[in-house]
Coordinates of C-alpha atoms in Angstrom, one line a residue:
X1 CA 0.0 0.0 0.0
X2 CA 1.4 3.4 -1.0
X3 CA 1.7 5.7 2.0
X4 CA 3.4 8.8 0.7
X5 CA 4.9 10.5 -2.4
X6 CA 8.3 12.2 -2.1
X7 CA 9.4 15.6 -3.4
X8 CA 11.6 15.3 -6.5
X9 CA 14.7 13.4 -5.7
X10 CA 18.0 13.8 -7.6
X11 CA 19.1 10.5 -9.0
X12 CA 22.6 9.9 -10.5
X13 CA 23.2 6.6 -12.4
X14 CA 26.4 5.3 -14.0
X15 CA 28.2 8.6 -13.3
X16 CA 26.6 10.7 -16.0
X17 CA 22.8 10.1 -16.0
X18 CA 21.1 12.8 -14.0
X19 CA 17.3 12.9 -13.3
X20 CA 14.8 14.2 -10.7
X21 CA 12.1 11.7 -9.8
X22 CA 9.2 11.7 -7.4
X23 CA 8.9 8.3 -5.7
X24 CA 5.9 6.6 -4.2
X25 CA 6.6 5.2 -0.8
X26 CA 5.4 1.7 0.3
X27 CA 6.7 -1.0 2.6
X28 CA 9.4 -3.1 0.8
X29 CA 12.1 -4.4 3.1
X30 CA 13.8 -6.4 0.3
X31 CA 14.0 -3.7 -2.5
X32 CA 14.7 -0.2 -1.3
X33 CA 14.1 1.4 -4.8
X34 CA 12.1 0.2 -7.7
X35 CA 12.3 2.2 -11.0
X36 CA 9.6 0.2 -12.8
X37 CA 8.7 -0.8 -16.3
X38 CA 7.6 2.7 -17.5
X39 CA 11.0 4.1 -16.5
X40 CA 12.9 1.3 -18.3
X41 CA 10.9 1.9 -21.5
X42 CA 11.6 5.6 -21.4
X43 CA 15.3 5.3 -20.7
X44 CA 16.0 1.9 -22.3
X45 CA 19.4 1.3 -20.6
X46 CA 21.7 -1.2 -22.4
X47 CA 23.2 -3.2 -19.5
X48 CA 26.2 -5.6 -19.6
X49 CA 25.0 -7.9 -16.8
X50 CA 28.5 -9.5 -16.4
X51 CA 30.2 -6.1 -15.6
X52 CA 27.1 -4.2 -14.3
X53 CA 28.0 -1.5 -16.8
X54 CA 25.5 0.6 -18.7
X55 CA 26.9 1.3 -22.1
X56 CA 24.1 3.3 -23.7
X57 CA 20.8 5.1 -23.0
X58 CA 17.7 6.0 -25.1
X59 CA 17.5 9.1 -27.4
X60 CA 15.3 10.7 -24.7
X61 CA 18.2 10.6 -22.3
X62 CA 20.5 12.5 -24.6
X63 CA 18.4 15.6 -24.5
X64 CA 17.1 15.3 -20.9
X65 CA 19.4 13.3 -18.7
X66 CA 23.0 13.6 -20.0
X67 CA 23.3 17.3 -20.2
X68 CA 26.3 17.5 -17.9
X69 CA 28.3 15.6 -20.4
X70 CA 27.6 18.4 -22.9
X71 CA 26.7 15.8 -25.6
X72 CA 23.0 16.4 -26.1
X73 CA 21.7 16.7 -29.7
X74 CA 18.2 16.9 -31.0
X75 CA 17.0 13.3 -31.4
X76 CA 13.5 12.1 -32.0
X77 CA 12.0 10.7 -28.8
X78 CA 10.8 7.4 -30.1
X79 CA 11.6 3.8 -29.3
X80 CA 9.9 2.6 -32.5
X81 CA 12.3 2.1 -35.5
X82 CA 11.6 4.5 -38.3
X83 CA 10.2 2.6 -41.3
X84 CA 12.8 2.4 -44.1
X85 CA 12.4 4.2 -47.4
X86 CA 11.6 1.5 -49.9
X87 CA 11.0 3.7 -52.9
X88 CA 14.1 2.3 -54.7
X89 CA 13.4 -1.3 -53.7
X90 CA 11.2 -3.5 -56.0
X91 CA 7.9 -4.3 -54.3
X92 CA 8.5 -8.1 -54.3
X93 CA 11.1 -7.5 -51.5
X94 CA 9.1 -5.1 -49.3
X95 CA 8.1 -8.0 -47.0
X96 CA 11.8 -8.0 -46.1
X97 CA 11.8 -4.3 -45.1
X98 CA 13.7 -5.1 -41.8
X99 CA 16.9 -5.7 -43.7
X100 CA 16.8 -2.1 -45.0
X101 CA 16.1 -0.6 -41.5
X102 CA 18.6 2.1 -40.6
X103 CA 17.7 2.1 -36.9
X104 CA 18.5 -1.6 -36.6
X105 CA 21.7 -1.2 -38.4
X106 CA 22.8 1.5 -35.9
X107 CA 22.2 -0.7 -32.9
X108 CA 24.7 -2.8 -31.1
X109 CA 25.2 -6.2 -32.9
X110 CA 25.6 -9.5 -31.0
X111 CA 28.9 -11.2 -30.3
X112 CA 29.7 -13.8 -33.0
X113 CA 32.6 -16.2 -33.8
X114 CA 33.8 -13.5 -36.1
X115 CA 34.3 -10.8 -33.5
X116 CA 37.3 -8.5 -34.2
X117 CA 40.3 -9.6 -32.2
X118 CA 43.1 -7.1 -31.4
X119 CA 46.0 -9.3 -30.4
X120 CA 49.2 -7.4 -29.6
X121 CA 52.8 -8.4 -30.2
X122 CA 54.4 -9.8 -27.1
X123 CA 56.4 -7.2 -25.2
X124 CA 55.2 -4.3 -27.5
X125 CA 55.2 -0.8 -26.1
X126 CA 51.8 0.8 -26.0
X127 CA 51.7 3.7 -28.5
X128 CA 50.8 7.3 -27.5
X129 CA 48.9 9.7 -29.7
X130 CA 48.3 13.4 -29.7
X131 CA 44.9 15.2 -29.3
X132 CA 44.0 16.7 -32.6
X133 CA 42.9 20.3 -32.8
X134 CA 39.4 20.7 -34.3
X135 CA 37.6 23.6 -35.9
X136 CA 34.2 24.8 -34.6
X137 CA 32.2 22.9 -37.3
X138 CA 34.3 19.8 -36.6
X139 CA 33.7 20.1 -32.8
X140 CA 29.9 20.3 -33.5
X141 CA 30.1 17.3 -35.8
X142 CA 32.2 15.4 -33.2
X143 CA 29.6 16.1 -30.4
X144 CA 26.8 14.8 -32.7
X145 CA 28.9 11.7 -33.5
X146 CA 29.7 11.0 -29.9
X147 CA 26.1 11.5 -28.7
X148 CA 24.6 9.2 -31.4
X149 CA 27.3 6.6 -30.9
X150 CA 26.7 6.5 -27.1
X151 CA 23.0 6.3 -27.6
X152 CA 23.4 3.4 -30.1
X153 CA 25.7 1.6 -27.6
X154 CA 28.6 1.3 -30.1
X155 CA 31.0 3.3 -27.9
X156 CA 31.3 3.9 -24.1
X157 CA 33.4 6.0 -21.8
X158 CA 36.9 4.6 -21.4
X159 CA 39.8 4.6 -18.8
X160 CA 42.1 2.8 -21.2
X161 CA 45.9 3.5 -21.2
X162 CA 45.6 3.9 -25.0
X163 CA 44.0 6.8 -26.8
X164 CA 44.3 7.3 -30.5
X165 CA 43.7 10.7 -32.1
X166 CA 40.3 11.7 -33.4
X167 CA 39.9 13.9 -36.5
X168 CA 37.8 14.4 -39.7
X169 CA 38.3 14.2 -43.4
X170 CA 36.0 15.8 -45.9
X171 CA 33.8 13.6 -48.1
X172 CA 33.1 14.4 -51.8
X173 CA 29.7 16.0 -50.8
X174 CA 31.4 18.3 -48.3
X175 CA 30.3 16.5 -45.2
X176 CA 32.8 15.3 -42.6
X177 CA 33.9 11.7 -42.0
X178 CA 35.1 10.9 -38.5
X179 CA 38.5 9.1 -38.5
X180 CA 40.8 7.7 -35.8
X181 CA 44.5 7.5 -36.1
X182 CA 45.2 3.8 -35.3
X183 CA 48.6 3.8 -36.9
X184 CA 50.4 3.2 -33.6
X185 CA 48.1 0.4 -32.6
X186 CA 48.3 -1.2 -36.0
X187 CA 52.1 -1.4 -35.8
X188 CA 51.9 -3.6 -32.7
X189 CA 48.9 -5.7 -33.8
X190 CA 49.3 -9.3 -34.9
X191 CA 48.0 -9.3 -38.5
X192 CA 45.1 -11.4 -39.6
X193 CA 46.1 -13.0 -42.9
X194 CA 42.6 -13.9 -44.1
X195 CA 42.7 -13.1 -47.9
X196 CA 40.7 -10.5 -49.7
X197 CA 39.4 -11.6 -53.2
X198 CA 41.6 -10.9 -56.2
X199 CA 40.0 -8.3 -58.4
X200 CA 41.5 -10.0 -61.4
X201 CA 39.3 -13.1 -60.7
X202 CA 36.3 -11.5 -59.0
X203 CA 34.3 -11.4 -62.3
X204 CA 35.1 -14.8 -63.5
X205 CA 31.9 -16.4 -62.3
X206 CA 29.8 -13.7 -63.8
X207 CA 30.5 -14.5 -67.5
X208 CA 27.0 -15.7 -68.6
X209 CA 24.9 -13.4 -66.4
X210 CA 22.5 -10.9 -68.0
X211 CA 20.9 -9.3 -64.9
X212 CA 22.5 -7.9 -61.8
X213 CA 21.7 -6.5 -58.4
X214 CA 24.2 -4.6 -56.3
X215 CA 23.9 -4.4 -52.5
X216 CA 25.7 -2.1 -50.2
X217 CA 25.8 -3.0 -46.5
X218 CA 24.9 -0.2 -44.0
X219 CA 27.4 0.6 -41.3
X220 CA 29.4 -2.3 -42.5
X221 CA 32.3 -2.5 -40.0
X222 CA 30.0 -1.5 -37.1
X223 CA 28.0 -4.7 -37.7
X224 CA 31.0 -6.6 -36.2
X225 CA 31.7 -6.6 -32.4
X226 CA 35.1 -6.1 -30.8
X227 CA 36.0 -9.3 -29.0
X228 CA 35.1 -9.0 -25.3
X229 CA 38.1 -7.8 -23.4
X230 CA 39.7 -6.1 -26.4
X231 CA 37.5 -2.9 -26.3
X232 CA 40.1 -0.9 -24.3
X233 CA 42.6 -1.3 -27.2
X234 CA 40.3 0.7 -29.5
X235 CA 40.2 3.8 -27.2
X236 CA 40.3 7.2 -28.7
X237 CA 40.5 10.7 -27.2
X238 CA 38.5 13.8 -28.1
X239 CA 38.1 17.3 -26.5
X240 CA 34.9 15.9 -25.0
X241 CA 36.5 12.9 -23.4
X242 CA 37.9 9.4 -23.7
X243 CA 35.9 6.6 -25.3
X244 CA 36.3 3.1 -26.7
X245 CA 34.5 1.0 -29.3
X246 CA 32.3 -2.0 -28.7
X247 CA 32.1 -2.5 -32.5
X248 CA 34.8 -2.7 -35.1
X249 CA 35.9 0.8 -36.1
X250 CA 37.4 1.9 -39.4
X251 CA 41.1 2.1 -39.4
X252 CA 42.1 -1.1 -37.6
X253 CA 44.6 -3.1 -39.6
X254 CA 42.6 -6.4 -39.4
X255 CA 39.2 -4.9 -40.1
X256 CA 39.0 -5.8 -43.8
X257 CA 40.1 -9.4 -43.2
X258 CA 37.6 -9.8 -40.3
X259 CA 34.7 -8.4 -42.3
X260 CA 35.5 -10.4 -45.5
X261 CA 35.6 -13.5 -43.3
X262 CA 32.2 -12.7 -41.8
X263 CA 30.5 -12.1 -45.1
X264 CA 32.1 -15.1 -46.8
X265 CA 30.8 -17.2 -44.0
X266 CA 27.3 -15.9 -44.1
X267 CA 27.0 -16.3 -47.9
X268 CA 29.4 -19.2 -48.4
X269 CA 27.0 -21.4 -50.3
X270 CA 26.0 -18.6 -52.7
X271 CA 29.5 -17.3 -53.6
X272 CA 30.6 -18.0 -57.1
X273 CA 27.1 -19.5 -57.9
X274 CA 25.2 -16.3 -58.1
X275 CA 27.0 -14.0 -55.7
X276 CA 30.4 -12.3 -55.6
X277 CA 31.5 -10.3 -52.6
X278 CA 34.2 -7.8 -51.9
X279 CA 34.1 -6.5 -48.3
X280 CA 30.7 -4.6 -48.0
X281 CA 29.9 -4.7 -51.7
X282 CA 27.7 -7.6 -52.8
X283 CA 26.9 -8.4 -56.5
X284 CA 24.1 -10.9 -57.3
X285 CA 24.0 -12.1 -60.9
X286 CA 21.7 -14.4 -62.8
X287 CA 20.9 -15.4 -66.4
X288 CA 17.2 -14.4 -66.3
X289 CA 14.8 -12.3 -64.2
X290 CA 12.8 -15.1 -62.7
X291 CA 15.9 -16.8 -61.4
X292 CA 17.3 -13.4 -60.3
X293 CA 14.4 -12.6 -58.1
X294 CA 14.9 -15.9 -56.3
X295 CA 18.6 -15.2 -55.8
X296 CA 18.1 -11.7 -54.5
X297 CA 15.4 -12.9 -52.0
X298 CA 17.7 -15.6 -50.8
X299 CA 20.6 -13.2 -50.2
X300 CA 18.4 -10.6 -48.4
X301 CA 16.9 -13.2 -46.2
X302 CA 20.3 -14.6 -45.3
X303 CA 21.6 -11.1 -44.5
X304 CA 18.6 -10.4 -42.2
X305 CA 19.0 -13.7 -40.4
X306 CA 22.6 -12.7 -39.6
X307 CA 21.8 -9.1 -38.6
X308 CA 23.6 -7.6 -41.6
X309 CA 21.6 -4.7 -43.0
X310 CA 21.5 -3.1 -46.5
X311 CA 21.6 0.6 -47.5
X312 CA 18.6 0.8 -49.9
X313 CA 19.6 4.2 -51.3
X314 CA 23.0 2.8 -52.5
X315 CA 21.6 -0.4 -54.1
X316 CA 20.7 -1.2 -57.7
X317 CA 18.1 -3.9 -58.4
X318 CA 17.5 -5.9 -61.6
X319 CA 20.0 -3.9 -63.8
X320 CA 21.3 -5.0 -67.2
X321 CA 24.5 -2.9 -66.5
X322 CA 26.0 -2.2 -63.2
X323 CA 29.1 -0.4 -61.8
X324 CA 31.0 -2.7 -59.4
X325 CA 34.5 -2.2 -57.9
X326 CA 35.4 0.4 -60.5
X327 CA 34.3 -1.5 -63.5
X328 CA 31.1 -1.5 -65.6
X329 CA 29.7 -5.0 -66.0
X330 CA 27.2 -5.9 -68.8
X331 CA 26.1 -9.1 -70.3
X332 CA 29.3 -10.9 -71.1
X333 CA 31.4 -7.7 -71.2
X334 CA 33.6 -5.7 -68.9
X335 CA 34.2 -2.0 -69.4
X336 CA 36.1 0.8 -67.7
X337 CA 34.1 3.2 -65.5
X338 CA 33.8 6.5 -67.5
X339 CA 34.1 8.6 -64.4
X340 CA 37.5 7.0 -63.6
X341 CA 38.7 7.3 -67.2
X342 CA 37.8 11.0 -67.1
X343 CA 39.9 11.4 -64.0
X344 CA 42.9 10.0 -66.0
X345 CA 42.2 12.3 -68.9
X346 CA 42.1 15.3 -66.6
X347 CA 45.2 14.3 -64.6
X348 CA 47.8 17.2 -64.6
X349 CA 51.4 16.6 -65.5
X350 CA 53.2 15.3 -62.4
X351 CA 55.9 17.6 -61.0
X352 CA 57.1 15.4 -58.2
X353 CA 58.0 11.7 -57.8
X354 CA 55.1 11.2 -55.4
X355 CA 52.6 12.8 -57.9
X356 CA 53.9 10.4 -60.6
X357 CA 53.6 7.4 -58.2
X358 CA 50.0 8.4 -57.5
X359 CA 49.2 8.6 -61.2
X360 CA 50.8 5.2 -62.0
X361 CA 49.0 3.6 -59.0
X362 CA 45.7 4.9 -60.4
X363 CA 46.5 3.9 -64.0
X364 CA 47.7 0.4 -62.9
X365 CA 44.1 -0.4 -61.8
X366 CA 43.0 -0.5 -65.4
X367 CA 46.2 -1.9 -67.0
X368 CA 44.3 -5.0 -68.1
X369 CA 42.6 -2.8 -70.7
X370 CA 45.8 -1.4 -72.2
X371 CA 47.8 -3.3 -74.7
X372 CA 51.6 -3.3 -73.9
X373 CA 51.0 -1.2 -70.7
X374 CA 54.4 -1.9 -69.2
X375 CA 56.3 -0.9 -72.4
X376 CA 54.2 2.3 -72.7
X377 CA 54.7 3.2 -69.1
X378 CA 58.4 2.3 -68.9
X379 CA 59.7 5.9 -69.2
X380 CA 57.5 6.8 -66.3
X381 CA 58.2 3.9 -64.0
X382 CA 62.0 4.7 -64.4
X383 CA 61.3 8.1 -62.9
X384 CA 59.8 6.5 -59.7
X385 CA 63.2 5.2 -58.7
X386 CA 64.8 7.0 -55.8
X387 CA 68.2 6.2 -57.2
X388 CA 67.8 8.9 -59.9
X389 CA 66.9 12.6 -59.8
X390 CA 63.3 13.3 -60.8
X391 CA 63.5 15.2 -64.1
X392 CA 60.5 15.3 -66.4
X393 CA 61.9 14.6 -69.9
X394 CA 60.2 14.9 -73.3
X395 CA 60.3 11.0 -73.3
X396 CA 58.3 10.9 -70.1
X397 CA 55.9 13.5 -71.3
X398 CA 55.3 11.5 -74.5
X399 CA 54.7 8.4 -72.5
X400 CA 52.3 10.2 -70.1
X401 CA 50.2 11.6 -72.9
X402 CA 50.2 8.3 -74.8
X403 CA 49.0 6.4 -71.7
X404 CA 46.2 8.9 -71.1
X405 CA 45.2 8.6 -74.8
X406 CA 45.1 4.8 -74.6
X407 CA 42.9 4.9 -71.5
X408 CA 40.5 7.2 -73.4
X409 CA 40.3 4.5 -76.1
X410 CA 40.3 1.5 -73.8
X411 CA 38.5 -1.5 -75.4
X412 CA 35.5 -3.4 -74.0
X413 CA 36.7 -6.7 -72.7
X414 CA 34.7 -9.9 -73.4
X415 CA 34.2 -12.2 -70.5
X416 CA 36.1 -15.5 -71.1
X417 CA 33.9 -18.4 -72.2
X418 CA 35.6 -21.8 -71.4
X419 CA 33.5 -23.4 -74.1
X420 CA 35.1 -21.3 -76.9
X421 CA 38.6 -21.5 -78.3
X422 CA 41.1 -19.0 -77.0
X423 CA 43.7 -17.1 -79.2
X424 CA 46.9 -15.8 -77.6
X425 CA 49.0 -13.1 -79.4
X426 CA 52.4 -12.2 -78.0
X427 CA 54.8 -9.4 -78.7
X428 CA 58.3 -8.5 -77.3
X429 CA 60.4 -5.4 -77.4
X430 CA 63.8 -4.5 -75.9
X431 CA 62.2 -3.4 -72.6
X432 CA 59.1 -5.6 -72.2
X433 CA 56.7 -8.3 -73.3
X434 CA 53.0 -8.1 -74.0
X435 CA 50.2 -10.5 -74.8
X436 CA 46.4 -10.4 -75.6
X437 CA 44.0 -13.2 -74.9
X438 CA 41.0 -13.2 -77.3
X439 CA 38.0 -15.3 -78.3
X440 CA 36.1 -15.4 -81.5
X441 CA 32.4 -14.4 -80.9
X442 CA 29.8 -16.6 -82.5
X443 CA 27.6 -13.6 -83.1
X444 CA 30.0 -11.7 -85.5
X445 CA 32.8 -14.2 -86.0
X446 CA 35.4 -11.6 -84.9
X447 CA 38.1 -11.8 -82.3
X448 CA 37.3 -9.9 -79.1
X449 CA 40.0 -9.2 -76.4
X450 CA 39.4 -10.9 -73.0
X451 CA 42.5 -9.6 -71.3
X452 CA 45.8 -7.9 -71.9
X453 CA 49.1 -8.8 -70.2
X454 CA 52.3 -6.8 -70.1
X455 CA 55.6 -7.0 -68.1
X456 CA 58.7 -4.9 -68.0
X457 CA 61.8 -7.0 -68.5
X458 CA 64.6 -7.0 -65.9
X459 CA 68.2 -6.2 -67.2
X460 CA 69.0 -10.0 -67.4
X461 CA 65.8 -10.7 -69.2
X462 CA 66.5 -8.0 -71.8
X463 CA 69.5 -10.2 -72.9
X464 CA 67.2 -13.0 -74.1
X465 CA 66.6 -13.4 -77.8
X466 CA 63.2 -12.4 -79.1
X467 CA 61.9 -16.0 -79.2
X468 CA 62.7 -16.6 -75.5
X469 CA 61.2 -13.2 -74.5
X470 CA 57.9 -14.2 -76.2

């Protein structure tokens, strides 16, 4: 029986959650304070029962109860997930709308066998890092990021002896991307050698496909937990305080390997049959629309079952042509991405060795489309050597312009068909060798290139006769 009601009592929980509450008084010798179901629904604390630690609170708390932390941001007061925008998703997949839910993708994922481990080299000295200076817009963006991350439960306050620097880089659209300088931690981390797919063979299973769907996972790395007990190693420091991740942040040296391992495991029986995966990019391919719908549904269902969520606004469904990993994929054909080729065309003449290395690194991505690439680029690759002074010669300028021109005229590559005969043409010069792999198309009886190969010869190899070079 309730006997009294108190005046508002100041309540402090977990060191940073302030609130004034009027309590009802009733006889209860076993339980001195009961907060009740309504309070739990409003504040929705995320509790680690093993450590008795509260890692996050509801959006309501950010604007009403955590003011002393100076982290409040306007957040809708709602415990119901916002329905996803399915305007770009074909209606036949709307019953799987949960896989496109942004709110669910922002919540704390479960622990899995593929948690990110941060194992350190024995005897390694813990690195130190400086606190980065941030501009006013960056500080405002940082406060929003910290607030939303605390609310989602993906970070928590830290007392770790580590503390990587926190800063921002600008995105193409002008917005800011939060980054953490984990270079020191990465140097003393034992490397995970799980392999990433080879780009050169990623498209091999796609040869007879005519219809494609591209999926982009939302908050990809944040869908993976940090192994319990390793959270302190991810600590980072900001002007607002010291925090650590409960999920895998960007910048950890093992993050790509861990994520590739997770996705490969989830989709293992689909890969190379009707799915190819590179990190958070998933391509579904089929030979006809009816089959494709079945494949897309199977993948979406599998992702949802494993709490991996999809960014609907970045997806393409039922396309006859799709951009994937910097290439344009069509029925039986592989093309260069016009946007990337335009970047090569517009590339200014390098004035330093580092600028030239950057250009060659970019150009090397598309070398499979350029006949005799190594020979054409040879005058440029010579200038990347630190053993010689960087001097931009007429020969280098001619090679630079020639390479840009060849990229502008890059051919469309046919996908190899094992049922057709291959033709290999080889060529050798004093400085390199080249080859082209082709197949004769049944539709026009012409040879179409499937791939180009080129290699710069070493000084010893340059002494071979022409026959041995080829």
